[in-house]
Short mmCIF file of C-alpha atoms and ligand atoms in Angstrom, two decimals:
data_model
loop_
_atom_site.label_atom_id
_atom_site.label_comp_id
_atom_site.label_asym_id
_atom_site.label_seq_id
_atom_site.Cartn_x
_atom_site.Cartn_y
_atom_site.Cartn_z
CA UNK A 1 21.15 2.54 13.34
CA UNK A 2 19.11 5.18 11.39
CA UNK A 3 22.07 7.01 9.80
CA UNK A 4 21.70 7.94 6.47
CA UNK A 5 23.50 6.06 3.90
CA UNK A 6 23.90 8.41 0.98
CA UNK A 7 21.92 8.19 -2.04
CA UNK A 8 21.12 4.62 -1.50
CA UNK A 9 17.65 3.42 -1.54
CA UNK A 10 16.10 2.14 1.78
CA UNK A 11 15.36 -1.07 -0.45
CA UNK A 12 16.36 -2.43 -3.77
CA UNK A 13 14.73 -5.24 -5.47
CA UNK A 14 15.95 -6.50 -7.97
CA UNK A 15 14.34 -9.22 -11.06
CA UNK A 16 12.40 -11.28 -7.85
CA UNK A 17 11.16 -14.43 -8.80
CA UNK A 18 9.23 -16.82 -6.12
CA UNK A 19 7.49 -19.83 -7.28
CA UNK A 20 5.52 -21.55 -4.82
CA UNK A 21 5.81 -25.44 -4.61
CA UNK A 22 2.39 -26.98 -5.42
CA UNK A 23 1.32 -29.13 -2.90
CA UNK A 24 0.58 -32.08 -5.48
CA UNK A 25 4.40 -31.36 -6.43
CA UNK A 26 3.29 -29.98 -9.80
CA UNK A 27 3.98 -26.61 -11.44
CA UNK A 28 3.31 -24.18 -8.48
CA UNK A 29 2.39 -20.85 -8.35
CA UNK A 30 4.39 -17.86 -9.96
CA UNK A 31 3.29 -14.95 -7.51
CA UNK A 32 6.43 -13.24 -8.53
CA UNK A 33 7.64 -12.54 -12.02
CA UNK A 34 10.81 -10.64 -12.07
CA UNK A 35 9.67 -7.89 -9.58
CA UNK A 36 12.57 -4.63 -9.47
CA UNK A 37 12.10 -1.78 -7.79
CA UNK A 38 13.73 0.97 -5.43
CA UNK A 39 12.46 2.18 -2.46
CA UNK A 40 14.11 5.98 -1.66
CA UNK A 41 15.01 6.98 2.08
CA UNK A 42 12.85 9.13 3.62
CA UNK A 43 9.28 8.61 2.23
CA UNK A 44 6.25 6.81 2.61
CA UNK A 45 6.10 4.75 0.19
CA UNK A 46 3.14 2.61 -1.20
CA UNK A 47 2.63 -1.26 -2.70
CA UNK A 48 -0.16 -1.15 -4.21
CA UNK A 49 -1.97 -4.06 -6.10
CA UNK A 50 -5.01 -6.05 -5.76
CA UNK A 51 -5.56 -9.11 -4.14
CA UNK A 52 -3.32 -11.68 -5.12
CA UNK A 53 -1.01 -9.88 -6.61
CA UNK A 54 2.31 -10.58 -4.90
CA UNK A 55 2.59 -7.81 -2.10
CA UNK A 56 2.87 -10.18 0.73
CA UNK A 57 5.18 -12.08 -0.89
CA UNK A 58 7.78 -9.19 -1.72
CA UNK A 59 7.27 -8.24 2.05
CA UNK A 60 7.99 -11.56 3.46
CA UNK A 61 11.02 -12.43 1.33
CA UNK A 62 12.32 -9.28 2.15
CA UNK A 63 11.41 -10.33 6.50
CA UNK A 64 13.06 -14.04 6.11
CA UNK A 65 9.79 -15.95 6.07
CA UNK A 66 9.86 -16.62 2.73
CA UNK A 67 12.78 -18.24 0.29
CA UNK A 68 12.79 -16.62 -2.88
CA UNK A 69 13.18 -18.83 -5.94
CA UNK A 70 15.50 -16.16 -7.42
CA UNK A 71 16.85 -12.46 -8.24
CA UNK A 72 17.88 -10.55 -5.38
CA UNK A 73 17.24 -7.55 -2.59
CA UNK A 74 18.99 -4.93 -0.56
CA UNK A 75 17.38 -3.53 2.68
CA UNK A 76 19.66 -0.15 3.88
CA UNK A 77 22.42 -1.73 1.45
CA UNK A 78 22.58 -5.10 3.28
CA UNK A 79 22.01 -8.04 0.87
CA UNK A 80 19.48 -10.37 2.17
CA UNK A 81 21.35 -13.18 1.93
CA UNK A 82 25.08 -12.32 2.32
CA UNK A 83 24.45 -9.69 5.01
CA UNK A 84 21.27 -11.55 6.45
CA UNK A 85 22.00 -10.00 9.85
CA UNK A 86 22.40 -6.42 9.00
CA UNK A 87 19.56 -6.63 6.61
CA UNK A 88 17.44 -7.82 9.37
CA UNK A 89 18.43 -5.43 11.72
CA UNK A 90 17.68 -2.61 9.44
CA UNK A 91 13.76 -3.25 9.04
CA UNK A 92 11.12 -3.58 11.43
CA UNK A 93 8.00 -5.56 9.55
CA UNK A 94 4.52 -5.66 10.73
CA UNK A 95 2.19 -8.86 9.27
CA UNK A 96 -0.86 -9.14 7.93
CA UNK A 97 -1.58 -11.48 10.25
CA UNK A 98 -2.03 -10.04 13.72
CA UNK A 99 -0.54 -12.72 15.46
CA UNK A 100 0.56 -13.08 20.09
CA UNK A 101 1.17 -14.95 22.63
CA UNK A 102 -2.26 -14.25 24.36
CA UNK A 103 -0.62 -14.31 27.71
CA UNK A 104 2.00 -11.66 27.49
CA UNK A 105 1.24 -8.08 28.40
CA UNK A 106 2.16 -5.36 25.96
CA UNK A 107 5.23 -4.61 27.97
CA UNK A 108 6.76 -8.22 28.28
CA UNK A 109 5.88 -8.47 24.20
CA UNK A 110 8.18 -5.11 23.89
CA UNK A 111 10.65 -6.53 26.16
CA UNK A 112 10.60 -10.41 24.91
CA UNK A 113 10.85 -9.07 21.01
CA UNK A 114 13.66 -6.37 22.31
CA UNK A 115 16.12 -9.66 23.85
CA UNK A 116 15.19 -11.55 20.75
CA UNK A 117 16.87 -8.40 18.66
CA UNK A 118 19.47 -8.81 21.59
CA UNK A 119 18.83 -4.82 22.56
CA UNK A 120 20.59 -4.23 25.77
CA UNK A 121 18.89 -3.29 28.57
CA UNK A 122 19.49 0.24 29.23
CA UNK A 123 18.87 0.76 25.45
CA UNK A 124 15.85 -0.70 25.66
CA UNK A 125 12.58 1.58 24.84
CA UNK A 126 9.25 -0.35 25.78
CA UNK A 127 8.26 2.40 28.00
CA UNK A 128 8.84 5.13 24.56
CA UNK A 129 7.01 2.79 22.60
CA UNK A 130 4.30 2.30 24.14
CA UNK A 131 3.64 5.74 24.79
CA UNK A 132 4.63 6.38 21.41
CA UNK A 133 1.39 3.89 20.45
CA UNK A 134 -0.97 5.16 23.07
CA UNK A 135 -0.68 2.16 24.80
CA UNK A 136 0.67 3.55 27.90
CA UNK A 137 -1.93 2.46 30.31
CA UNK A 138 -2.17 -1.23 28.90
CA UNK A 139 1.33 -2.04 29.75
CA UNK A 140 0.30 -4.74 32.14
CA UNK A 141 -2.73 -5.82 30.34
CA UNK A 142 -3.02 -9.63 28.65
CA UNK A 143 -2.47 -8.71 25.03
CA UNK A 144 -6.27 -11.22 24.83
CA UNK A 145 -8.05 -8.60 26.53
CA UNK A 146 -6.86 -5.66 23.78
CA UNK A 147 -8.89 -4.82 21.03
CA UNK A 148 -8.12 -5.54 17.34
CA UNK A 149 -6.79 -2.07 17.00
CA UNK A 150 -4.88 -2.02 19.79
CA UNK A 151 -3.38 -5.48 19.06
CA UNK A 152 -2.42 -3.46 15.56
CA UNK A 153 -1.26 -0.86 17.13
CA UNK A 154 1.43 -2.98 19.50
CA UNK A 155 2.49 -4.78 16.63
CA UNK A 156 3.44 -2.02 15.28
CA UNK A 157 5.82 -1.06 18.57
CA UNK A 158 6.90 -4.48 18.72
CA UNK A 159 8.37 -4.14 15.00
CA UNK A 160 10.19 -0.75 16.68
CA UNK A 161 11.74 -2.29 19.30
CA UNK A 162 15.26 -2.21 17.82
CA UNK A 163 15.13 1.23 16.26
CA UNK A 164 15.32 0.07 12.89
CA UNK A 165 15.50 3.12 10.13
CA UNK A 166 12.67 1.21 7.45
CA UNK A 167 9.34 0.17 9.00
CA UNK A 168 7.25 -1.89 6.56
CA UNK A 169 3.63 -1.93 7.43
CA UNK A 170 1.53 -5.35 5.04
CA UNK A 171 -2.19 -3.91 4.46
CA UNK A 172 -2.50 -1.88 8.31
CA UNK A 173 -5.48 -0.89 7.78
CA UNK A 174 -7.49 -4.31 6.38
CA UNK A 175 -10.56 -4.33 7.78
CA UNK A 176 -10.34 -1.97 10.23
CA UNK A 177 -12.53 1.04 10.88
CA UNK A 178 -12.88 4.37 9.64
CA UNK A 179 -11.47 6.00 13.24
CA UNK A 180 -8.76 3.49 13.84
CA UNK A 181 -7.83 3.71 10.17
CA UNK A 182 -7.09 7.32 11.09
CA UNK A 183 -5.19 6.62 14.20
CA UNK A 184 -3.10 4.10 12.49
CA UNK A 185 -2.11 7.06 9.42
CA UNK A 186 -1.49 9.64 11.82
CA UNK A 187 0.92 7.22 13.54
CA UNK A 188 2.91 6.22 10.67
CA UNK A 189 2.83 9.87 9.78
CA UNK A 190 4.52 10.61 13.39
CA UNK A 191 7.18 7.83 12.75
CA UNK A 192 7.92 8.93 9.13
CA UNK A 193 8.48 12.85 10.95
CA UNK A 194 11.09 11.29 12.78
CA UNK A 195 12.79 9.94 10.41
CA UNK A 196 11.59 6.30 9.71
CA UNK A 197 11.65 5.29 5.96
CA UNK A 198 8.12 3.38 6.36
CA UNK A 199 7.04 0.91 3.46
CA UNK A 200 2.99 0.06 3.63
CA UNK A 201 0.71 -2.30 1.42
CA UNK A 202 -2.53 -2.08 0.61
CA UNK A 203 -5.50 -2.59 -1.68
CA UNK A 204 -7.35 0.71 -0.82
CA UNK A 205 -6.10 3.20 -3.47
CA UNK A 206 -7.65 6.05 -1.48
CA UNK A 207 -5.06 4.79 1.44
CA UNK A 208 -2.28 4.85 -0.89
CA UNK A 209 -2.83 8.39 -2.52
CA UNK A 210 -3.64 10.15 1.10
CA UNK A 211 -0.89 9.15 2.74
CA UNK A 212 2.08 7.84 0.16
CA UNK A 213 4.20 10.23 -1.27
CA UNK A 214 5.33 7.33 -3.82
CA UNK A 215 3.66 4.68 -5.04
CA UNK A 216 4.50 1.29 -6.98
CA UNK A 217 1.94 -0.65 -8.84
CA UNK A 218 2.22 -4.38 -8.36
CA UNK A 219 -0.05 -6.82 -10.46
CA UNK A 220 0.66 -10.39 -10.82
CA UNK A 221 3.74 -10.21 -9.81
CA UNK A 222 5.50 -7.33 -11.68
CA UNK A 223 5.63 -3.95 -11.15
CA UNK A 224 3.69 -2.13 -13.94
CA UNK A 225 4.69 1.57 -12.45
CA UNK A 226 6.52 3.21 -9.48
CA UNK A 227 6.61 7.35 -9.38
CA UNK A 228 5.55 10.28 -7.21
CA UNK A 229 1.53 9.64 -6.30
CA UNK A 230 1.29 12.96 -7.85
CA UNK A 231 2.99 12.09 -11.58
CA UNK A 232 1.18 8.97 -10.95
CA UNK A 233 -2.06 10.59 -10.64
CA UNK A 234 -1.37 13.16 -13.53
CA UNK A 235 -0.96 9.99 -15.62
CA UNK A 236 -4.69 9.87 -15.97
CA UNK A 237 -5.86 10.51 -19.19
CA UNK A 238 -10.11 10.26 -18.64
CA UNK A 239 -12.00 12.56 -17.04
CA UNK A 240 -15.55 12.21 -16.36
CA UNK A 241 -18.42 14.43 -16.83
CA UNK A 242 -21.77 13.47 -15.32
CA UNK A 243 -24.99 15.25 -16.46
CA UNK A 244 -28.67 15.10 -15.62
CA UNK A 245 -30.85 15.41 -19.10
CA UNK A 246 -33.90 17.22 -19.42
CA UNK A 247 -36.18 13.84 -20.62
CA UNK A 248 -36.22 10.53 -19.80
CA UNK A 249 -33.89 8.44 -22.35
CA UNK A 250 -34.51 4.64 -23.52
CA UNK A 251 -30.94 4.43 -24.55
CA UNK A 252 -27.29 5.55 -23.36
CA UNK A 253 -25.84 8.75 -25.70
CA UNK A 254 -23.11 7.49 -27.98
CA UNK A 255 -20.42 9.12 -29.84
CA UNK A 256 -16.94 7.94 -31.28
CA UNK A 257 -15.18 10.34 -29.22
CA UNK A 258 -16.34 9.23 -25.96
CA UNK A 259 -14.59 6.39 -24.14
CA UNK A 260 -16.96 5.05 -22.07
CA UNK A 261 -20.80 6.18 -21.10
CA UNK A 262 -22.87 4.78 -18.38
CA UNK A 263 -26.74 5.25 -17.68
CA UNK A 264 -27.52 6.28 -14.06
CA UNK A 265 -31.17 6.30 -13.85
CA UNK A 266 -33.41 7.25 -16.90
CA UNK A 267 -32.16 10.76 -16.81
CA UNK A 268 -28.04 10.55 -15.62
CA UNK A 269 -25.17 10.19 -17.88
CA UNK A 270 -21.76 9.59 -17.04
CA UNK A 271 -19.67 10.46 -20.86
CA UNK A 272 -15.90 9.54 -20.04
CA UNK A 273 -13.60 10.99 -21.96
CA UNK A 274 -9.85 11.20 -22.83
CA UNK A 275 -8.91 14.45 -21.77
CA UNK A 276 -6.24 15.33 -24.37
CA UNK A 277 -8.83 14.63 -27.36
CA UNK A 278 -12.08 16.52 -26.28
CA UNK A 279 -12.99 18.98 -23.61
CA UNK A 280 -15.66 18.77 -21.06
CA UNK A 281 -17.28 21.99 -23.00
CA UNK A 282 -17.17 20.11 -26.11
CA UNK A 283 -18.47 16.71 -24.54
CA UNK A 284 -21.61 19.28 -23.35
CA UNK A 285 -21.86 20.25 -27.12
CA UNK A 286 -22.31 16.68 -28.70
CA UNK A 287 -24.49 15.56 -26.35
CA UNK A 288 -26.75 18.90 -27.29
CA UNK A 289 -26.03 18.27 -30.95
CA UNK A 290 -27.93 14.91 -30.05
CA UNK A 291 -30.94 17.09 -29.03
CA UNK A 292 -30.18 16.53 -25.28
CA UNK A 293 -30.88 19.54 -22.94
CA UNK A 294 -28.47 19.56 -19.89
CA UNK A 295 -30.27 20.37 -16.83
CA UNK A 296 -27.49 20.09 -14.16
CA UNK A 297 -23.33 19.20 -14.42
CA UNK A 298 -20.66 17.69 -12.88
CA UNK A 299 -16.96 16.48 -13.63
CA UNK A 300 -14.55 14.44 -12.05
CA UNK A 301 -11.03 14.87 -12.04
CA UNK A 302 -9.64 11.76 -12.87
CA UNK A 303 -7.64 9.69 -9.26
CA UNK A 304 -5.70 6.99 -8.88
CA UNK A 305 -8.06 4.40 -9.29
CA UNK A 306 -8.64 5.68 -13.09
CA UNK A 307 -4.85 5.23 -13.65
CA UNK A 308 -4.86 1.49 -11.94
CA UNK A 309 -7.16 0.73 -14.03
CA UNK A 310 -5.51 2.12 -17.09
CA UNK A 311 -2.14 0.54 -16.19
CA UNK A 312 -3.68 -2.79 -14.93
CA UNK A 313 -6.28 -3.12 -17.98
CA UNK A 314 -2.51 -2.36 -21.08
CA UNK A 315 -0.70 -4.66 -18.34
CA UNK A 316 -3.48 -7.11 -18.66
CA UNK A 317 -3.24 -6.87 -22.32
CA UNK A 318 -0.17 -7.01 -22.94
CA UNK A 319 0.30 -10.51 -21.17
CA UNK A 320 -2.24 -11.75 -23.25
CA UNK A 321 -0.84 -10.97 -26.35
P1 LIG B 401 -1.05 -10.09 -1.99
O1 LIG B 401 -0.37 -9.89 -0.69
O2 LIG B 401 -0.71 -9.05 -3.02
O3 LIG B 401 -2.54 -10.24 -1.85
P2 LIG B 401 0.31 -12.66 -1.99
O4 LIG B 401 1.75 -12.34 -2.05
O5 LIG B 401 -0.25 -13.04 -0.67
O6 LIG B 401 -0.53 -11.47 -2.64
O7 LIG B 401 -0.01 -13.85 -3.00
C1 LIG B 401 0.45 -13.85 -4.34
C2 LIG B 401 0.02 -15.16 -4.99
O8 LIG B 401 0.73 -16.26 -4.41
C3 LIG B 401 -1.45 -15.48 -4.82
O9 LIG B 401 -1.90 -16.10 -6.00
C4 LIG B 401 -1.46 -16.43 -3.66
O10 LIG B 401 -2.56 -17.31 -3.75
C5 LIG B 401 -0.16 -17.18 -3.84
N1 LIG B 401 0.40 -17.64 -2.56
C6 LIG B 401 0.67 -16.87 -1.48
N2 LIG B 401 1.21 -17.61 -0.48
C7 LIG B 401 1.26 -18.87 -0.95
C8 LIG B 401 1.71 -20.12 -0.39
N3 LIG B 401 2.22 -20.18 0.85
N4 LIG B 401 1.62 -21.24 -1.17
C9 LIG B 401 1.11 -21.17 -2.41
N5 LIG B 401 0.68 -20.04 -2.99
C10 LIG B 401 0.74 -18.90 -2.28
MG1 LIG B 402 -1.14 -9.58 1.21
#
């Protein structure tokens, strides 16, 4: 299944609209606004947006559980609804949701969710997979008795079962601890070494910019940006420098050429700055121009959270106008 098709993307989305009926058969929800976007072979690649925003949406249109109200996608070149079948077959989605039959064992889950796929037998790969998910020695176990991380972790061989080439992972690492947040990266690491295509969601922008090598921006229901993390990153235009003063101060240093400065404590100052107007030197020299003796320095390269919030905050405004 996981031969390469040429230059096409692993998924193309194209203007997606979905409108959600209101219960009270009134106007609905628009949780997606003409979303396009491509999704090269090869990569990990991350949707990233807040809460709300329309990731689990794009993710369950593209798994069947969810009728789109318009526009159209591609998964591995099969359309989603003229080539249902292949496109189905060519992507391997684990929910949010973590959701079993509490009295199957990890094996018979494998197994049941391999005949649903209609995998023969002796191309069948439970054993693999479960190894493959360290689950090895709770192949007969109920899947009640597992932990939440193991549960996450079977899920994640269950959406394996039939080899697809794209894995799609919505927000793996939710709530989970530090140590099986770490587990879970270094196993969609693993399957993206051998060769898997592997989508994720999330809200953690620290997630997205440690392990994505791409990332789209979603926010209510468009995508505002989708480029290398590290172009993305580079996009930042603030930098911070923090200082500690030499005397208490009643109120925050101001100057026309900062962008932002926040008190910490009656001593700390945080100037932000834009980075292709001023310098952090020259930030140092207004603030001592001011009559303010730095004591003690530090700056912070701008991350990917500075350039969400650039690109969410001209979205933002932008609708509003
Ligand atoms: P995300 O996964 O980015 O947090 P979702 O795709 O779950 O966002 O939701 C996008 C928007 O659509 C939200 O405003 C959410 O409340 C709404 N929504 C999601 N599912 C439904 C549904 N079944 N019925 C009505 N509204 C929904
Ligand atoms: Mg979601």
């Amino acid at each position: 299944m996981a031969t390469q098709i040429d230059n096409t993307p692993a998924i193309s989305i194209r203007d997606m609209v979905k409108r959600y009926a209101a219960p009270d058969g009134g106007e609905g929800k628009l949780a997606l606004n003409g979303v396009s976007f491509d999704v090269p072979q090869g990569g990990i690649f991350g949707l990233l947006g807040p809460n709300g925003a329309g990731k689990s949406t794009i993710i369950n249109i593209l798994a069947g559980l969810v009728n789109k109200t318009s526009g159209s996608a591609e998964i591995w070149g099969f359309d989603i609804d003229s080539q249902r079948r292949n496109a189905k077959r060519a992507i391997g989605i684990v929910p949010q949701e973590i959701v079993f039959d509490p009295f199957f064992t990890p094996f018979e889950v494998l197994e049941n969710q391999a005949g649903f796929y209609g995998v023969a037998k002796h191309l069948r790969r439970s054993e693999a997979l479960l190894e493959a998910v360290r689950l090895a020695d709770k192949r007969d176990a109920y899947a009640r008795t597992l932990s939440g991380g193991m549960k996450r972790r079977l899920l994640i061989a269950k959406a394996m079962v039939h080899s697809p080439p794209i894995l799609v992972l919505d927000e793996p690492t939710a709530g989970v601890d530090v140590e099986l947040r770490k587990q879970l990266w270094d196993l969609v690491t693993e399957l993206n070494n051998d060769g898997v295509t592997v989508v994720l969601t999330t809200h953690y922008l620290e997630e997205a910019e440690e392990l994505c090598d791409r990332i789209a921006i979603i926010n209510h229901g468009t995508c505002i940006a989708n480029k290398p993390t590290r172009e993305l990153v580079d996009m930042a235009r603030e930098k911070i420098v923090a200082v500690t003063v030499g005397k208490d101060l009643s109120d925050a240093p101001a100057h026309e050429a900062f962008t932002k400065v926040v008190m910490s404590g009656q001593r700390g100052v945080e100037v932000t700055y834009d980075k292709d107007k001023l310098t952090a030197g020259q930030v140092l020299g207004i603030l001592h121009e001011q009559g303010l003796v730095v004591e003690d320095v530090t700056t912070r390269e701008a991350d990917l959270e500075d350039v969400f919030l650039q690109l969410t905050k001209a979205a933002n405004a932008e609708e509003a106008a």
